[in-house]
């Protein structure tokens, strides 16, 4: 049954001219990874951050590993006084100035009683992180304060934080510095899928010049994240990675067919289920001078298990097609 589901969605992907390459090889601590965030430090040192506990940190000399777990960024949990503050979600890490900043979420499953926090470190190593608590974004019935992602525009001239999950999906807010909401700023909506089965979360923004134009790409995880047998969703309704793009970072996102990702349920498939890769999502994007453009994510390998502790770390390289849309290539 599991393999029929995987092959079915791979067939759908193939008809949409989406390639289904397997993840690159991974050695060492490649399992129990959910919502990964990757930062390269220097020539040959990679840091991987992932959901649960106080945000697990693993390091490796290469994206392929061997990965070694070092401990938690915030071993005592977050100072945010909400349920779930010792089991932190969805890290997003960036180097700004002389510090690394880690945005994270405090929440519990299915709850909007959530907050986005931030911590900083001079090195990313365990024992060096300082928790600054909540960014102070107000809760709202329209969105959920989880899955933060920072977009650095114009080399730091503008900082835009996207977030959201289900309800009315993806929002963005401007920061004046890595720790502070810009004066007068309030969240505005970027992406919404009204179909229910395709609700959007785990947004990741990335800019890249293609065909002489700087495009802002909005990657997201759409579909059902974490179901286990016998309660798997119909093929194609499980997690998969979509993309939209715009010539501005804060709105106007459309898919390959020009369909609005805010008002008309747009979104173009980048990576879906195939072979022993089921429900890829929790994605991020990076440029590595040694590897190229990299899409990283977590996924389920049905031969290992569907539970959260069984999620696997995966990554692929990608490029852009002649029209400037991401294509996973290997």
XYZ file of C-alpha atoms in Angstrom:
330
model
C 0.000 0.000 0.000
C 2.771 2.456 0.912
C 4.603 1.881 -2.375
C 1.405 2.355 -4.392
C 0.951 5.749 -2.776
C 4.525 6.786 -3.515
C 4.400 5.642 -7.127
C 1.043 7.362 -7.653
C 2.326 10.772 -6.645
C 5.568 10.287 -8.555
C 3.412 9.630 -11.633
C 1.479 12.843 -10.999
C 4.764 14.701 -10.604
C 6.138 13.227 -13.804
C 3.105 14.310 -15.819
C 3.692 17.827 -14.498
C 7.292 17.602 -15.769
C 8.706 17.566 -12.246
C 11.780 15.408 -11.705
C 11.894 12.961 -8.787
C 15.581 12.384 -7.946
C 16.378 10.608 -4.715
C 18.053 12.520 -1.885
C 21.816 12.791 -1.927
C 23.597 10.207 0.286
C 23.671 10.949 4.007
C 25.840 9.366 6.728
C 25.943 9.679 10.490
C 22.969 11.190 12.346
C 20.552 11.448 9.408
C 17.389 10.380 11.239
C 15.100 12.016 13.778
C 15.368 15.271 11.809
C 12.309 17.521 11.470
C 12.262 21.032 9.931
C 16.017 21.247 9.276
C 17.937 24.501 8.952
C 21.455 24.437 7.501
C 24.227 27.030 7.790
C 27.708 26.667 6.329
C 30.542 28.112 8.409
C 33.896 28.573 6.759
C 35.060 26.188 4.068
C 34.061 22.805 5.425
C 31.838 23.076 8.480
C 28.072 22.620 8.295
C 25.628 23.175 11.146
C 22.184 21.578 11.070
C 19.410 22.678 13.411
C 16.152 20.765 13.830
C 12.845 20.702 15.706
C 12.214 19.229 19.178
C 13.902 19.542 22.540
C 15.853 22.763 22.785
C 16.611 22.692 19.032
C 19.066 19.928 18.185
C 22.412 20.946 16.656
C 24.418 18.560 14.487
C 27.628 19.288 12.582
C 29.398 17.736 9.612
C 32.362 18.448 7.305
C 30.105 17.927 4.280
C 26.374 18.116 3.551
C 26.495 14.343 3.050
C 27.973 13.873 6.532
C 29.013 12.242 8.625
C 26.611 14.209 10.838
C 27.331 14.275 14.581
C 24.782 15.518 17.133
C 26.378 18.116 19.422
C 23.478 18.879 21.771
C 20.764 21.527 22.024
C 20.959 25.242 21.307
C 18.656 25.998 24.262
C 18.920 22.941 26.523
C 16.613 24.492 29.132
C 14.011 25.412 26.525
C 12.678 28.850 25.654
C 11.994 31.647 28.117
C 8.624 32.166 26.389
C 5.967 31.235 28.946
C 3.716 29.091 26.764
C 2.981 25.357 26.549
C 5.615 23.650 24.421
C 8.517 25.858 25.510
C 10.733 22.859 26.234
C 9.995 21.244 22.873
C 10.826 23.988 20.385
C 9.942 23.935 16.681
C 11.106 25.024 13.259
C 14.497 26.742 13.657
C 15.686 29.268 11.068
C 19.285 30.485 11.393
C 21.103 33.417 9.744
C 24.449 35.184 10.069
C 23.965 38.941 10.466
C 26.885 41.153 11.459
C 28.947 39.381 14.096
C 26.193 37.096 15.356
C 24.079 34.167 14.291
C 20.349 34.542 14.923
C 18.017 31.592 15.379
C 14.282 32.157 15.023
C 12.075 29.434 16.467
C 8.474 28.659 17.413
C 6.850 27.686 20.700
C 3.537 25.882 20.297
C 1.761 22.553 20.662
C 0.045 20.475 17.995
C -3.096 22.074 16.560
C -2.885 25.140 18.816
C -2.783 28.847 17.944
C -1.440 29.648 21.400
C 1.964 30.137 19.818
C 4.867 32.567 19.687
C 7.978 33.176 17.625
C 11.197 33.645 19.563
C 14.793 34.449 18.730
C 18.183 33.520 20.155
C 21.688 34.634 19.199
C 25.189 33.174 19.251
C 28.667 34.295 18.182
C 29.537 30.830 16.825
C 26.447 28.536 16.618
C 28.143 26.065 18.988
C 26.279 24.510 21.892
C 26.628 26.505 25.092
C 26.911 29.834 23.260
C 23.254 30.649 22.570
C 21.463 33.500 24.349
C 17.672 33.361 24.302
C 15.960 36.724 23.773
C 12.443 35.361 24.068
C 9.455 36.408 21.994
C 9.723 38.826 19.082
C 6.400 40.233 20.238
C 4.271 39.492 17.177
C 0.669 39.564 18.365
C -1.442 36.434 18.166
C -4.412 36.479 15.779
C -7.229 34.103 14.798
C -6.058 34.583 11.189
C -2.677 32.912 11.516
C -0.457 30.714 13.652
C 2.872 32.015 14.957
C 5.041 29.092 13.890
C 7.522 28.239 11.110
C 9.472 31.520 11.034
C 11.817 32.362 8.153
C 13.890 35.510 7.740
C 14.492 37.020 4.305
C 17.436 39.415 4.142
C 16.842 41.942 1.348
C 19.398 44.306 -0.188
C 22.216 42.880 1.936
C 20.514 43.736 5.213
C 18.756 46.961 4.268
C 15.435 45.193 4.883
C 14.551 42.217 7.091
C 11.277 40.410 6.385
C 10.033 37.549 8.553
C 7.492 35.125 7.104
C 5.539 32.661 9.236
C 2.289 30.749 9.431
C 0.576 27.395 9.216
C -3.013 26.504 8.232
C -5.796 28.910 9.276
C -5.087 31.534 6.593
C -1.574 30.281 5.952
C 1.500 32.464 5.314
C 2.093 35.993 6.608
C 5.050 38.359 6.734
C 6.174 41.205 8.969
C 9.040 43.685 8.706
C 11.798 43.834 11.327
C 13.933 46.910 12.023
C 16.767 44.708 13.312
C 17.077 40.970 14.017
C 15.464 41.354 17.454
C 12.843 44.040 16.834
C 9.611 44.472 14.885
C 9.735 47.612 12.733
C 7.778 50.560 14.187
C 4.162 50.386 13.093
C 4.622 47.069 11.285
C 1.852 44.482 11.305
C 1.554 41.101 9.578
C 0.216 40.909 6.031
C -0.730 37.828 4.022
C 1.522 36.291 1.341
C 0.086 32.883 0.471
C -3.213 31.100 1.050
C -4.794 27.867 -0.132
C -8.524 27.657 0.499
C -8.963 24.024 -0.520
C -8.317 22.678 2.993
C -6.333 19.651 1.801
C -3.578 21.908 0.509
C -3.089 24.214 3.464
C 0.312 25.889 3.436
C 3.032 26.119 6.090
C 6.812 26.024 6.486
C 7.469 28.968 4.165
C 11.009 29.745 3.033
C 11.916 32.808 0.947
C 14.955 32.993 -1.293
C 15.997 35.514 -3.939
C 17.988 34.760 -7.061
C 18.698 36.588 -10.343
C 17.331 34.665 -13.334
C 17.205 35.866 -16.926
C 18.291 39.314 -15.844
C 15.542 39.695 -13.231
C 15.806 39.311 -9.458
C 12.981 37.021 -8.392
C 11.842 36.327 -4.853
C 10.879 32.670 -4.487
C 8.421 31.543 -1.827
C 8.851 27.837 -1.090
C 6.309 26.126 1.155
C 5.140 22.784 2.484
C 1.594 21.984 1.432
C -0.638 19.090 2.429
C -0.828 16.708 5.382
C 2.428 16.566 7.323
C 2.556 13.812 9.846
C -0.024 11.106 9.306
C 0.815 7.490 10.073
C -0.737 4.235 8.744
C -3.586 3.415 8.542
C -4.532 7.115 8.448
C -2.498 8.270 5.454
C -4.198 10.877 3.245
C -5.115 10.143 -0.395
C -2.084 10.149 -2.733
C -1.037 13.695 -3.519
C -2.617 15.160 -0.375
C 0.453 14.386 1.759
C 3.201 16.933 2.343
C 4.983 18.190 -0.747
C 7.108 21.208 -1.588
C 5.642 23.974 -3.741
C 7.021 27.264 -4.987
C 5.650 30.652 -6.025
C 7.580 33.744 -7.086
C 7.353 37.514 -7.380
C 9.495 40.449 -8.450
C 8.938 41.937 -4.998
C 9.606 40.236 -1.651
C 6.348 41.130 0.036
C 3.523 40.209 -2.308
C 2.295 39.389 -5.782
C 3.405 35.737 -5.715
C 2.256 33.535 -8.607
C 2.966 30.009 -9.817
C 4.330 28.811 -13.177
C 0.963 29.360 -14.801
C 0.621 32.893 -13.466
C -2.011 31.825 -10.921
C -2.027 33.903 -7.734
C -0.745 32.073 -4.691
C -2.729 34.402 -2.451
C -6.160 34.588 -4.060
C -6.437 31.633 -6.458
C -4.761 28.639 -4.762
C -1.631 28.828 -6.910
C 1.573 26.881 -6.285
C 3.907 24.836 -8.494
C 5.274 21.483 -7.387
C 9.029 21.291 -6.734
C 9.319 17.942 -4.941
C 6.747 15.312 -4.009
C 6.603 11.692 -2.884
C 8.542 9.144 -4.916
C 10.391 5.856 -4.410
C 11.195 5.642 -0.662
C 10.661 9.384 -0.177
C 7.228 10.133 1.281
C 5.838 13.559 2.240
C 8.939 15.763 1.842
C 8.641 19.164 3.519
C 9.965 21.462 6.243
C 12.268 22.759 3.516
C 14.991 25.371 3.255
C 17.243 26.659 0.500
C 20.906 27.629 0.502
C 23.661 28.480 -1.921
C 26.872 26.552 -1.300
C 29.876 27.650 -3.339
C 31.118 24.035 -3.381
C 27.807 22.391 -4.245
C 25.571 25.009 -5.852
C 21.923 25.642 -5.060
C 20.622 23.223 -2.435
C 17.075 22.295 -1.390
C 17.048 20.530 1.985
C 14.083 19.022 3.792
C 12.810 16.206 5.964
C 10.957 13.177 4.636
C 9.512 9.825 5.632
C 11.166 6.627 4.452
C 8.350 4.036 4.733
C 10.869 1.229 5.211
C 12.049 2.965 8.408
C 8.828 4.409 9.851
C 6.317 7.251 9.753
C 6.639 8.587 13.316
C 8.266 11.968 13.906
C 11.370 10.397 15.420
C 11.828 8.456 12.169
C 11.893 11.497 9.855
C 15.005 11.598 7.673
C 17.233 14.467 6.526
C 17.372 14.897 2.766
C 18.837 17.321 0.281
C 19.142 17.738 -3.455
C 20.818 20.200 -5.740
C 18.608 22.251 -8.021
C 18.855 24.711 -10.875
C 16.469 26.933 -12.828
C 14.707 26.120 -16.079
C 14.694 28.481 -19.044
C 11.780 30.405 -17.530
C 13.495 30.785 -14.174
C 11.628 28.141 -12.141
C 13.407 25.782 -9.696
C 14.052 22.246 -10.959
C 15.494 19.555 -8.676
C 18.296 17.949 -10.654
C 20.219 15.563 -8.412
